[in-house]
Structures are given as C-alpha cells and as structure tokens.
Coordinates of C-alpha atoms in Angstrom, one line a residue:
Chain A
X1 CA 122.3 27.1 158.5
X2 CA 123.8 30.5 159.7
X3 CA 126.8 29.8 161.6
X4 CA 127.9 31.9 164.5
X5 CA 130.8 34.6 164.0
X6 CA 133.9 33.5 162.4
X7 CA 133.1 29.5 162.6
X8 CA 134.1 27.7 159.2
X9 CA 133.7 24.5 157.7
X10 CA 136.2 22.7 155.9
X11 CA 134.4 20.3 154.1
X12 CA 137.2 19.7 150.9
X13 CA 140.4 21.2 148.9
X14 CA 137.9 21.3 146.1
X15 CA 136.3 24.1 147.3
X16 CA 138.9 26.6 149.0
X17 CA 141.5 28.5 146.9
X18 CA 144.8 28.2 146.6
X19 CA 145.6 31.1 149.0
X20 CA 143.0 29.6 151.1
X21 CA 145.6 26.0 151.4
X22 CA 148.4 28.5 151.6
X23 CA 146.9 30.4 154.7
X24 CA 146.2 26.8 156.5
X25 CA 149.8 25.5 155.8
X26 CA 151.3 29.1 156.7
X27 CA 149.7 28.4 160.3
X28 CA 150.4 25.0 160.6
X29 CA 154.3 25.9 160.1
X30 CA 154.1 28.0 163.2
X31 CA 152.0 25.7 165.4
X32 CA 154.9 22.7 164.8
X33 CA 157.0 25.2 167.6
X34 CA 154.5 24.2 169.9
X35 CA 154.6 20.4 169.8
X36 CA 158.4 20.8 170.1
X37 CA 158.1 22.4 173.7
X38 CA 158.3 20.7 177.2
X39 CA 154.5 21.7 177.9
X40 CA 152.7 20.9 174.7
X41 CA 149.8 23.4 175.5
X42 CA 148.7 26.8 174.4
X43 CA 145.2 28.5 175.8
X44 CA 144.1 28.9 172.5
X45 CA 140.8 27.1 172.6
X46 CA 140.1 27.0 176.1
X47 CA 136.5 26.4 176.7
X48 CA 135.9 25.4 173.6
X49 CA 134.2 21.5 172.7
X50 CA 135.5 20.0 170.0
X51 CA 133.5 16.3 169.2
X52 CA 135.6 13.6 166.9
X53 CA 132.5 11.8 165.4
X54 CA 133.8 8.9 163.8
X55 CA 131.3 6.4 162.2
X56 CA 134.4 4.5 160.8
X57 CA 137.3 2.9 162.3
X58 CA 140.2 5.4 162.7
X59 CA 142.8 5.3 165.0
X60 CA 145.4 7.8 163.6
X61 CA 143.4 10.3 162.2
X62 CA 141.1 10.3 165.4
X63 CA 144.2 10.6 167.9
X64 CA 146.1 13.3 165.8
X65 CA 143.0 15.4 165.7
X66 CA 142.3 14.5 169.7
X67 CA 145.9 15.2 170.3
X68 CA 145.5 18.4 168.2
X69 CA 142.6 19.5 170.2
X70 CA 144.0 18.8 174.0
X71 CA 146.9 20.7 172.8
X72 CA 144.9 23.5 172.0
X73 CA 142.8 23.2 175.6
X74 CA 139.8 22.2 173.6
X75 CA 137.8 19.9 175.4
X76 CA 137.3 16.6 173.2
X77 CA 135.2 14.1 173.0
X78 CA 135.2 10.7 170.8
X79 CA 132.3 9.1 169.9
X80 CA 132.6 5.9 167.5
X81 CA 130.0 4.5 165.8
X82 CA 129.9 1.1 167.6
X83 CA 128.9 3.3 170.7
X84 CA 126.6 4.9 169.1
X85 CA 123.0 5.6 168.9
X86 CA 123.5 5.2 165.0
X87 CA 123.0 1.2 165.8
X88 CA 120.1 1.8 166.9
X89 CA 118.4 3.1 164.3
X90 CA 118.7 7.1 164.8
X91 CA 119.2 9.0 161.4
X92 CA 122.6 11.3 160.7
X93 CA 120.3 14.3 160.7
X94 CA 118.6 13.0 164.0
X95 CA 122.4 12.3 165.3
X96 CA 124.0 15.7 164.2
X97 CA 120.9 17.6 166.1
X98 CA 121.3 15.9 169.2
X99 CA 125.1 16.9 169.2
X100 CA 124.1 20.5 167.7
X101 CA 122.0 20.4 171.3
X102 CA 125.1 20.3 173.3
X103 CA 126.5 23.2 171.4
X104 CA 129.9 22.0 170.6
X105 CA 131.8 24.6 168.5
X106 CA 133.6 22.1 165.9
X107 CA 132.2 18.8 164.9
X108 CA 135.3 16.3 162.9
X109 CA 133.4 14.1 161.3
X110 CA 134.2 10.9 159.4
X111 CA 131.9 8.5 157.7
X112 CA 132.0 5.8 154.8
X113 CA 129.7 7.5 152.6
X114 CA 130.2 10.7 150.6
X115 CA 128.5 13.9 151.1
X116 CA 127.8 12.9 154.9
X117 CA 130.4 16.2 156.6
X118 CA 128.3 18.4 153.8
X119 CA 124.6 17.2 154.9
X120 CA 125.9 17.9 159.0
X121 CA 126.9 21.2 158.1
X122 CA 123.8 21.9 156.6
X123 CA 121.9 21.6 160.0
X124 CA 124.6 21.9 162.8
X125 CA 126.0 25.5 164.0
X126 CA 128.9 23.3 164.6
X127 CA 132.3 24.2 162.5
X128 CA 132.2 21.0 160.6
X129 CA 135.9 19.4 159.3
X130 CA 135.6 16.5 156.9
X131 CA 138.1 13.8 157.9
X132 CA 137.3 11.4 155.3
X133 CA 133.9 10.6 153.9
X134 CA 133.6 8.0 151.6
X135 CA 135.9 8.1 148.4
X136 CA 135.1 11.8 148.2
X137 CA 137.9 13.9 150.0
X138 CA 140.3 13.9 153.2
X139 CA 141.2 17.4 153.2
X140 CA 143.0 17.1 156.5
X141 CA 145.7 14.5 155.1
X142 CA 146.5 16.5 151.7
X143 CA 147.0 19.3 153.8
X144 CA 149.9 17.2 156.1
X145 CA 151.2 15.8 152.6
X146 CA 151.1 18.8 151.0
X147 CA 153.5 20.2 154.0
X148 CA 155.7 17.3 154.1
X149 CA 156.7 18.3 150.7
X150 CA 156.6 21.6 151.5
X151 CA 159.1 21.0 154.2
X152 CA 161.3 19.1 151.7
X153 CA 161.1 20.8 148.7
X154 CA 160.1 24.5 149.6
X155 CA 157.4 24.6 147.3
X156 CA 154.6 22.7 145.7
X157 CA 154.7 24.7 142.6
X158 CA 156.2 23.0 139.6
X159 CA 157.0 19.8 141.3
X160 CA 156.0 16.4 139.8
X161 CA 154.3 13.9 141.5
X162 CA 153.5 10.9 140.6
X163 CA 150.6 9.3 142.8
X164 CA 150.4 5.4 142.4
X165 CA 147.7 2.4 143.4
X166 CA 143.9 2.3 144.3
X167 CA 142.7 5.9 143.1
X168 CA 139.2 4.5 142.6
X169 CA 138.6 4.3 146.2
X170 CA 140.7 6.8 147.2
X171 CA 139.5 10.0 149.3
X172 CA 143.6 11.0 150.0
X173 CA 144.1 10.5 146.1
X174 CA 141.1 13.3 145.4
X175 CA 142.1 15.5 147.6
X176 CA 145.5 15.4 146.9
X177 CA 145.2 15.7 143.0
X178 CA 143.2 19.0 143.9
X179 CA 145.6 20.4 146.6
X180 CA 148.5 19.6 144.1
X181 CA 147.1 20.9 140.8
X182 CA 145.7 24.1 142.9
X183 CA 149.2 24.9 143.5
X184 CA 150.8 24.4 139.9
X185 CA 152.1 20.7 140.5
X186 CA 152.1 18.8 137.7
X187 CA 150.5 15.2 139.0
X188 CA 150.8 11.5 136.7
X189 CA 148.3 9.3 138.1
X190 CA 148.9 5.4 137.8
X191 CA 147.0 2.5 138.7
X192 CA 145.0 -0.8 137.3
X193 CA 142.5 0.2 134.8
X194 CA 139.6 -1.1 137.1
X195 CA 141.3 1.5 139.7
X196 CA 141.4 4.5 138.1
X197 CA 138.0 6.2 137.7
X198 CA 137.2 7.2 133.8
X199 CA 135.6 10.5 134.9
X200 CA 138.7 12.3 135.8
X201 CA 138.5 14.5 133.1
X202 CA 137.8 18.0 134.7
X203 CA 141.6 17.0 136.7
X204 CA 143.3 16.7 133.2
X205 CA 142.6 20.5 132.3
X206 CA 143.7 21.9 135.5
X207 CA 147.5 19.5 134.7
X208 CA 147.0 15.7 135.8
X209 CA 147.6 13.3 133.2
X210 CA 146.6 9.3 133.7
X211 CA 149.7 6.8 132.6
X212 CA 149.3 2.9 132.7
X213 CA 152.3 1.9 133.7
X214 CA 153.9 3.2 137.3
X215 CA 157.1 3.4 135.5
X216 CA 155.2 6.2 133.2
X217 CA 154.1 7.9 136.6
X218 CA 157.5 7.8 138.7
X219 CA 160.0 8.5 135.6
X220 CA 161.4 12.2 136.6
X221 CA 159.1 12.6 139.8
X222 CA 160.1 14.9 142.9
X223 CA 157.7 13.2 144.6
X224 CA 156.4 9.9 144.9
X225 CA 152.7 9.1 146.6
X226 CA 151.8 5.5 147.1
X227 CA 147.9 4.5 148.1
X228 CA 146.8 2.0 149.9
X229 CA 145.4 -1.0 148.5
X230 CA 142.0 -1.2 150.5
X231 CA 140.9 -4.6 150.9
X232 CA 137.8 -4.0 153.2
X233 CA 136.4 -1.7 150.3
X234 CA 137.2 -3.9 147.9
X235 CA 133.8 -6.5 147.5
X236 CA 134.6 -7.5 144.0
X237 CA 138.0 -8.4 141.6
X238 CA 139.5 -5.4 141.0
X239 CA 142.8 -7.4 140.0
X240 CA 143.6 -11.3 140.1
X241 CA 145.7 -11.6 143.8
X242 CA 147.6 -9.1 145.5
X243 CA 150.7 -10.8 144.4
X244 CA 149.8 -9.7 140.9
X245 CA 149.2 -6.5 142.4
X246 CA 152.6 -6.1 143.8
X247 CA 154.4 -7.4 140.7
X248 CA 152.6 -4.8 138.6
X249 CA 151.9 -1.9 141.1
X250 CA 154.0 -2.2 144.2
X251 CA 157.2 0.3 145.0
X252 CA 160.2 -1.1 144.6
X253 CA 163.9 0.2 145.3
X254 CA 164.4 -0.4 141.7
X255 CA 161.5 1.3 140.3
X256 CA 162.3 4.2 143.2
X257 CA 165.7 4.9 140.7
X258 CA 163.5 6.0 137.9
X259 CA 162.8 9.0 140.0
X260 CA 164.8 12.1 140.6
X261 CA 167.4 11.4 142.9
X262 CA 166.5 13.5 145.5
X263 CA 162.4 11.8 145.1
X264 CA 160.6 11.4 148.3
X265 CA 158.2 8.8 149.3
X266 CA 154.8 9.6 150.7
X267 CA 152.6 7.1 152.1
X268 CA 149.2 8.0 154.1
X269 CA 149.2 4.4 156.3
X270 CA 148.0 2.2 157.4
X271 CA 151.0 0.3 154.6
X272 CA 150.7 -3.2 153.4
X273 CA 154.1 -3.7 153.1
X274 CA 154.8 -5.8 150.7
X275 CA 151.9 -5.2 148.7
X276 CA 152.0 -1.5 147.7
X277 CA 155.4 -0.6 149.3
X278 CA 158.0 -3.1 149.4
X279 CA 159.7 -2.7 153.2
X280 CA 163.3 -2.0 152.1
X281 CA 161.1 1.0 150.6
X282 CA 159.0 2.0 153.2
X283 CA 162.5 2.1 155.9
X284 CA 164.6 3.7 153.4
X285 CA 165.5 7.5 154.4
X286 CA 163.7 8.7 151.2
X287 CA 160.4 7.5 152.9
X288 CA 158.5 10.0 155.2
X289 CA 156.0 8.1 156.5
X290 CA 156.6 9.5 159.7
X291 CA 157.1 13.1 158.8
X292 CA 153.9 13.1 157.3
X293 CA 152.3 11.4 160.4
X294 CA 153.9 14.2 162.7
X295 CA 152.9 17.2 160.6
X296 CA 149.4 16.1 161.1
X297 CA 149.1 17.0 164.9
X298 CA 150.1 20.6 163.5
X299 CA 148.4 20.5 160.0
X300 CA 144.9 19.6 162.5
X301 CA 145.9 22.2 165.3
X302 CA 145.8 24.9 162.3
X303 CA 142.7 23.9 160.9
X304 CA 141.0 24.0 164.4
X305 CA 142.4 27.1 165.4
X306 CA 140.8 28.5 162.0
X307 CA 137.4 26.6 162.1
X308 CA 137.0 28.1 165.6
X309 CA 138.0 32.0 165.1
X310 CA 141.5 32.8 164.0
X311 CA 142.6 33.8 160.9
X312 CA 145.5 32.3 158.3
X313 CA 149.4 33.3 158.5
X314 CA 150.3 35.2 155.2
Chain B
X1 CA 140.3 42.9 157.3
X2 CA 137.6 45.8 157.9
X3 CA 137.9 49.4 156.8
X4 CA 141.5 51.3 156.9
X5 CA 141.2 53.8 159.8
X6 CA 142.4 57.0 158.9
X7 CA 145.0 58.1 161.5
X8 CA 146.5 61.6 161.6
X9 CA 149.7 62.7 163.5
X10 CA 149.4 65.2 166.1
X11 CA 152.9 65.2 167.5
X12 CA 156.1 63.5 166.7
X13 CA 158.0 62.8 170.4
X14 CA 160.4 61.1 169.4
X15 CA 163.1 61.1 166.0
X16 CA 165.9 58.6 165.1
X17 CA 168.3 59.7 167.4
X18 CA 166.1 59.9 170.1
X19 CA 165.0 56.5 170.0
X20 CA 168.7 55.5 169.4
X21 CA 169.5 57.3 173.0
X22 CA 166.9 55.8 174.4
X23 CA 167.4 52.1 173.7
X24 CA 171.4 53.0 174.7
X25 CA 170.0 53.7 178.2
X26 CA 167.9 50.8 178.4
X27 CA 170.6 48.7 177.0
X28 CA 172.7 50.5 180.1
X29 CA 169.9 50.0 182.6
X30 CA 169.0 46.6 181.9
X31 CA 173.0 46.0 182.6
X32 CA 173.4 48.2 185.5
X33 CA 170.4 46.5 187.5
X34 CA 171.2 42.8 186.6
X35 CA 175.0 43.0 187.0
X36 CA 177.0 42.5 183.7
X37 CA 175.5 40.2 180.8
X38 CA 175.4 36.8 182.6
X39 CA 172.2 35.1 182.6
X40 CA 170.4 37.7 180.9
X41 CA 167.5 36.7 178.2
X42 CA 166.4 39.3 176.0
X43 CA 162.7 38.1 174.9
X44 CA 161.2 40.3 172.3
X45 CA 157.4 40.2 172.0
X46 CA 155.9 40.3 168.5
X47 CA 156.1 42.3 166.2
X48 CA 157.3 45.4 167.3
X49 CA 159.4 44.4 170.4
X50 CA 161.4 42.1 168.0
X51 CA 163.7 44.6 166.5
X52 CA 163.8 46.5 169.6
X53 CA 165.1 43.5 171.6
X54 CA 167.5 42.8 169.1
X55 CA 168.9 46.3 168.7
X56 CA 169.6 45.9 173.5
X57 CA 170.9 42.6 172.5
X58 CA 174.0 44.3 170.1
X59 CA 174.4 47.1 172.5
X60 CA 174.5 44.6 176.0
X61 CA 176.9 43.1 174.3
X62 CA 178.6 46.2 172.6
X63 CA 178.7 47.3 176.2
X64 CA 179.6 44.0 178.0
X65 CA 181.9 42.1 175.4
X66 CA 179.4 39.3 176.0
X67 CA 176.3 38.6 173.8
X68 CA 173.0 37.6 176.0
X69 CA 170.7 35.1 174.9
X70 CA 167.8 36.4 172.7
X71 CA 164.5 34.9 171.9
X72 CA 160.7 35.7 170.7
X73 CA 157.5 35.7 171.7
X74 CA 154.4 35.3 170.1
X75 CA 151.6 35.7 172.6
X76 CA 148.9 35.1 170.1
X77 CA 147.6 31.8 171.4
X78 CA 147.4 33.2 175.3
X79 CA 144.9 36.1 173.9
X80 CA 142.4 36.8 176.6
X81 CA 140.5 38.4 174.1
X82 CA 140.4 34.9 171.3
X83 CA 136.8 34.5 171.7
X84 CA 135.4 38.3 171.9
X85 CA 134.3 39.4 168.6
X86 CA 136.4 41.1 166.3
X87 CA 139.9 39.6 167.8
X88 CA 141.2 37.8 164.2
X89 CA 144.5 37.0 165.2
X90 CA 147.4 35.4 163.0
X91 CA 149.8 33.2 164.5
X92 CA 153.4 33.5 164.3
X93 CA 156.1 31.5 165.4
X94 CA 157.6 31.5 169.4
X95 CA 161.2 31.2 169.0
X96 CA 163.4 30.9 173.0
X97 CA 166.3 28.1 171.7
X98 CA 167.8 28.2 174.8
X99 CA 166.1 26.8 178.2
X100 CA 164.4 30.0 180.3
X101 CA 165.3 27.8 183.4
X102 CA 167.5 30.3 185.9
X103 CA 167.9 33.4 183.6
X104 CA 167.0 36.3 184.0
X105 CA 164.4 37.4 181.3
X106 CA 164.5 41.3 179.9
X107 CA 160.9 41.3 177.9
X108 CA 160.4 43.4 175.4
X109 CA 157.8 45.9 174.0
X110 CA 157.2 48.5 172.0
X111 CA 154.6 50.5 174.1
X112 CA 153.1 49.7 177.4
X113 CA 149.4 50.0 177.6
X114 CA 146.5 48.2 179.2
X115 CA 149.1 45.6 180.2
X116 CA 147.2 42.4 178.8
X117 CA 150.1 41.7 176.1
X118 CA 152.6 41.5 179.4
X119 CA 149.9 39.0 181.2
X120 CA 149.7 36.8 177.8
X121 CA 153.7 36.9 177.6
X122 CA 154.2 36.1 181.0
X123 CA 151.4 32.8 181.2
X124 CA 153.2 31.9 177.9
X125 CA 156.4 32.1 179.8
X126 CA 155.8 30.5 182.3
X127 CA 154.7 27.4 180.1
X128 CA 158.7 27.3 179.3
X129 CA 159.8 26.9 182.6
X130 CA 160.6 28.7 185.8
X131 CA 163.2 31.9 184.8
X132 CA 165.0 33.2 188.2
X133 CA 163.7 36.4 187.4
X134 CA 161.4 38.4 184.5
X135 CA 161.8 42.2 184.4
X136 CA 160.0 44.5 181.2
X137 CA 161.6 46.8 179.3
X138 CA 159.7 49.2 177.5
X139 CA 160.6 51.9 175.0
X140 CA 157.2 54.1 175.7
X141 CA 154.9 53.9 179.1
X142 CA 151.7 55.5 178.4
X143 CA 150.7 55.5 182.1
X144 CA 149.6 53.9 184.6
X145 CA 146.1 55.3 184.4
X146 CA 145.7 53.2 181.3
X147 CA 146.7 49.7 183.1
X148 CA 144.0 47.1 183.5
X149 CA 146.5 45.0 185.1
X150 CA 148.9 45.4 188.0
X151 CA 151.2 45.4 185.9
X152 CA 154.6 48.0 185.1
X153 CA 158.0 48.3 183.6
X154 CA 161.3 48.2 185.2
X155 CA 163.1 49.5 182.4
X156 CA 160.9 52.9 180.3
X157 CA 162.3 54.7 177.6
X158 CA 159.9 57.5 177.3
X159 CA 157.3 57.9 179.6
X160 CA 154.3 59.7 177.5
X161 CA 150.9 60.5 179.5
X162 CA 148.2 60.4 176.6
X163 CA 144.4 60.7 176.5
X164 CA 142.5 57.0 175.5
X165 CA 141.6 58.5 172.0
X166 CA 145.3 58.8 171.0
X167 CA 147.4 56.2 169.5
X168 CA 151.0 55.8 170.1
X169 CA 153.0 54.6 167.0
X170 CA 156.3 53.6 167.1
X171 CA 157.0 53.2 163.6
X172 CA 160.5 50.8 162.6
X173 CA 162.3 50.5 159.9
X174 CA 161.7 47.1 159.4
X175 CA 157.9 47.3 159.3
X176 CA 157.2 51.2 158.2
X177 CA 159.5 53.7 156.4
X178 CA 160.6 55.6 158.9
X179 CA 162.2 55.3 162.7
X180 CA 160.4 57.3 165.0
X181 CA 157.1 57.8 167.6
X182 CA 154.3 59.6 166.9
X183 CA 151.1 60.0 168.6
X184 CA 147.8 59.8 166.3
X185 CA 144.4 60.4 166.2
X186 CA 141.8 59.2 164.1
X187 CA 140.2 61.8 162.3

C-alpha cells in the first residue's frame, strides 16, 4: 500500500543497510540529551497517534516505546491482545483495518508469529515498527545493543562478539547477527545443538561462525551477549533440565575470564539468573543490563521520529 | 536530498574583518546593556550561531576577565514546520550544562529572518527552566518587513534590508571556506 509522504516501516535489520543502522543510532545519540533534562518533552510529534499493538505479553518493550512516544508528544495508545477483539475471532487483516480506520500515523506491533509486522504493512498507511514477531527479528533491541556497545567501545566494526544460549528461538539473536555482521563484527554463535538452527548458512558468508562449546564463543570476545532461555516457547526437550543447561551454557565469572579483559556483558531481559547468567554475573560492573534497558527509550524515540518524518543524523 | 540550487552572489557586505568588528561590538553591547559578565549565558543556536556564540563568549570574557556560561541549541524538535511537506530535519544534540534558572540568556544567530527559529529556541527554552532574562543577538537583521513573528533583536550586527528572492549567507570557517556575508540569488 502507498504510504503517505515520508512514513517508513521498519520491519527488520535484514533489510536496511548499514548506513541505514548508522543514520538510526546517529539520532538516537542525540535524543539521549533529552531524557537527561528536567522536562522530558520535545514537540516533536505533537498531534501525532502512535498505537502499541501487542498480541504478546511485553512489559518493557511496550513501556519503553510508550515512554518513547509521550516523550515525543505523540499520543499513545496500548492495546493488548487479552483486550482485544482478536479473542473474538476478528482476523489480523480485519484488526489492522479497523486501526488503519482511525488513521494513526505509526502502528508498533508485536506478535508470536513471524511475518505478522510485514502482512500489516501490507494493508495499513500506518508507519509499521516490528517489535518482535515470532523468532524472526526485533529490530528495535539490536538497535539499543548495538548502541550500548557503541557507547563502550566506539565502534562496532572489528569487534568480537560472542552470542551465547537459545538462538533457535531467538528473534534478538537474528537481528543482532545481522546488525553486527552489517557493520564488520565478527560474531561466534554458541548454543546446544537442538538450539542452534542448521540453516544459518547465508550468516557464515557475511562472518558468523557456529562453535559448540561457549568457551569456543567467549575466548577473546569484546563482547559477550547472553539469550534468554525461553521456557514458554519451549513445548518439547530441547536439553535434559535447566540445571544441565546452566552447567553447560550458563555465564559464569570464570568462564567471563576467557574474554578480553575489558569484555562487556549484554543481556536483553527478562534474566533467569541462575540459569543463563549466574547473579554474581549479571551485578558485576562488566554487565549492562541496564545501560541497554535505558538506551532503548532513545534507540525507540529515534526510530519514531524517523518512521513519522524526519530524517537520520550523519 | 533534492536538486543542488544554484545560487549566485550578487554582493559581498561583509569581509573578515568586518565581521570580526562586528561581533567585537556585540561582544561590547551585550556587556554594556547587562552590566559586566555575571549571569550572562551565551546560547548559540544550530549551526551557524554556534561559532558565532563562541567567538562573544572569548571576547566577553577577553573584555571582562570573566568567562560567561556558554551552551547550544538545537531547535529541531520544536519545528513548527515538522509535519509540512518537505521539512526533513536532522537532529542534533542540545547542549546548556549549566541550569538557565536566573541567567540572563544572550541567543545567538546567524541571520534574523521570519523569526520562527527565535519562537522554536525560545519554547525550547523555556522547557529548561525560567532564565531572569532572554535578549537575541544577531550578526545580520534582514528587516522587520520579513518577520512573521513579533519578534526582534536587542543586539544586530549588520542591519541589511533585502528583497524575499535574496538569500543571505554568512559563510564560517568552520562550515564553508571562507569568512564573510554575501547576498545570493538563485539563478
């Protein structure tokens, strides 16, 4: 569908550039200022109607990207798909229309099965942002990780990064190997054999490599990304207990001193501690956790400000 | 970003040195009028009243022996003009360190026109708390005629009564090769 003037999807880091990610994190840097002042509000997006249509449970991504919004002066609405008209047996097309109807200019949309952000922007003149749908891609949260290590490291380029745990089901993990290898990292993926997808190929060529062992993946890493292990998706044995799990996958302080010194520790929550990250871990000063959870607001604010009208920082 | 307009220069009004005199006089102004260098906040507005604002800063303090507090704006986000089409604006970073609260703020531009730039800068202000006082220093004033705004400068380096068709450059050294104002005209 023929969108109106200047409105943009962004439905994946698959499909945007590398000077594309650059543009989004070059504005995101400047919007930080703003959620450092007294009155976090710029006119921006006055007027504008920005609906978070979440069809599963969220509660960080949803409130960064309301948070985001408000602090823009867009006007935002959450709908959730226990409130919605989904359980009663309306379609996604049916449901997108009816929103498209009340001519919101941005439509964030999360759902559990992939494709779903790419089939509403098919039919809505809505700027549509993908914040997670299915195991395909969460731009949004590559684009925060991606900063974060900007922030530490200065650049992405030539950085190693090792990203550890359930890739199979993992929409950060996709996103992230494509963000990263985009901008010339050089990215060792580890996980248990039933958790890392054998069609991963077409990331090899562009510099990912799959390791068994998350020894093989942190060894010499700047940069250390641990997944969540997620139970809800998990309906049959991907690995015997989640003690195994731990005892084989989980990051220790020990296995942490295999990485560069100066490693940092990314995480995109909720944490099992104890499981995937073991606590003394996840509190240590080498884990930004947090970092990454406040460059979001920004990383968000950026990406609206763009999907709605305004161009990149360069 | 759309096609290159071709400008041409129909008269250079002011050269290095004359710019050089003129921001001395503001500097001198701006000094005489708020008594000394105390509470003063020099606020340059992006991009070209950024240098400018940092060259009155060295000469305040050159003529004070006291350095004023210096900061920048970036009115992007207060646009009036965000959802019109055609307005593609990148934003930059808003840098005031020091609490506005009781200062007296100098802001400044390169050229005064329509006076919508001054209206974003002062909303966005305003948003940082309640300065005692905001005066505008300017180092060219096209006119009044031109003002969509009630809005005018306390402090003008050049005063330069143009037609709407021309264009007033004021061309730095930190953005173009040279240092001086010229007035344009497409061709």
């Amino acid at each position: 569908m023929e969108k109106p003037f200047r409105r943009r999807d962004l439905l994946g880091i698959r499909n945007i550039s590398a000077s594309e990610i650059i543009g989004i994190l070059d504005t995101a840097e400047n919007f930080r200022e703003v959620n450092t002042r007294e009155i976090k509000k710029v006119p921006a997006l006055r007027g504008k109607t920005v609906i978070n249509l979440f069809f599963e449970n969220s509660t960080r991504t949803r409130t960064s990207f309301e948070i985001a919004a408000k602090r823009l002066s867009a006007d935002a609405v959450n709908i959730s798909v226990s409130s919605s008209s989904v359980a009663k047996g309306e379609t996604l097309v049916d449901t997108a229309l009816n929103l498209d109807a009340m001519d919101p200019d941005c439509i964030v949309v999360r759902h559990g099965s992939a494709g779903v952000p790419h089939q509403l922007a098919n039919v809505s003149r809505a700027a549509i942002i993908n914040a997670g749908d299915g195991a395909n891609e969460h731009p949004t949260q590559a684009l925060l990780d991606a900063m974060t290590i900007r922030e530490h490291k200065g650049s992405i380029e030539g950085l190693e990064v090792a990203i550890v745990g359930d890739i199979l089901h993992s929409r950060v993990a996709r996103s992230n190997i494509h963000l990263l290898t985009k901008l010339g990292a050089k990215v060792r993926v580890a996980g248990p054999g039933t958790l890392v997808p054998g069609g991963f190929s077409h990331f090899v060529e562009k510099g990912m490599t799959v390791v068994p062992h998350i020894e093989d993946a942190i060894r010499g890493a700047d940069v250390v990304m641990i997944l969540r292990i997620q139970r809800e998706r998990q309906d049959s044995a991907y690995f015997p207990t989640l003690r195994e799990y731990s005892i084989h996958y989980g990051l220790t302080n020990e296995r942490l001193e295999l990485a560069k010194t100066d490693a940092i520790v990314l995480h995109p929550g909720p944490m099992n501690r104890g499981i995937e990250i073991a606590s003394e871990v996840a509190d240590s000063s080498r884990s930004l956790i947090l970092d990454q959870v406040k460059y979001g607001v920004a990383v968000r604010m950026a990406v609206l400000y763009l999907a709605t009208g305004g161009s990149a920082s360069h | 970003m759309g096609d290159e307009i071709k400008l041409v220069e129909k008269s250079r009004i002011m050269d290095a040195a004359a710019m050089k005199r003129a921001m001395r006089r503001l500097a001198t102004e701006i000094v005489e009028k708020n008594k000394g260098a105390d509470d003063l906040y020099i606020v340059g507005i992006r991009r070209r009243g950024v240098p400018l604002a940092e060259t009155i800063t060295d000469k305040i303090e050159a003529l004070e022996g006291q350095r004023p507090l210096y900061g920048i704006l970036d009115i992007t986000l207060y646009r009036d003009d965000l959802s019109t089409v055609g307005a593609n604006p990148v934003v930059n970073r808003t840098e005031l360190d020091e609490d506005i609260d009781g200062k007296n703020v100098i802001l400044v531009d390169d050229v005064l026109y329509t006076g919508r730039t001054i209206r974003a800068a002062l909303d966005q202000l305003m948003d940082f708390g309640r300065p005692r006082k905001v005066q505008l220093a300017v180092l060219i004033d096209r006119g009044s005629e031109h003002r969509e705004l009630p809005i005018q400068a306390d402090f003008v380096g050049k005063m330069v009564p143009t037609k709407q068709t021309e264009i007033i450059k004021v061309m730095l050294k930190e953005y173009d090769d040279v240092e001086a104002v010229g007035i344009f005209e497409r061709s």
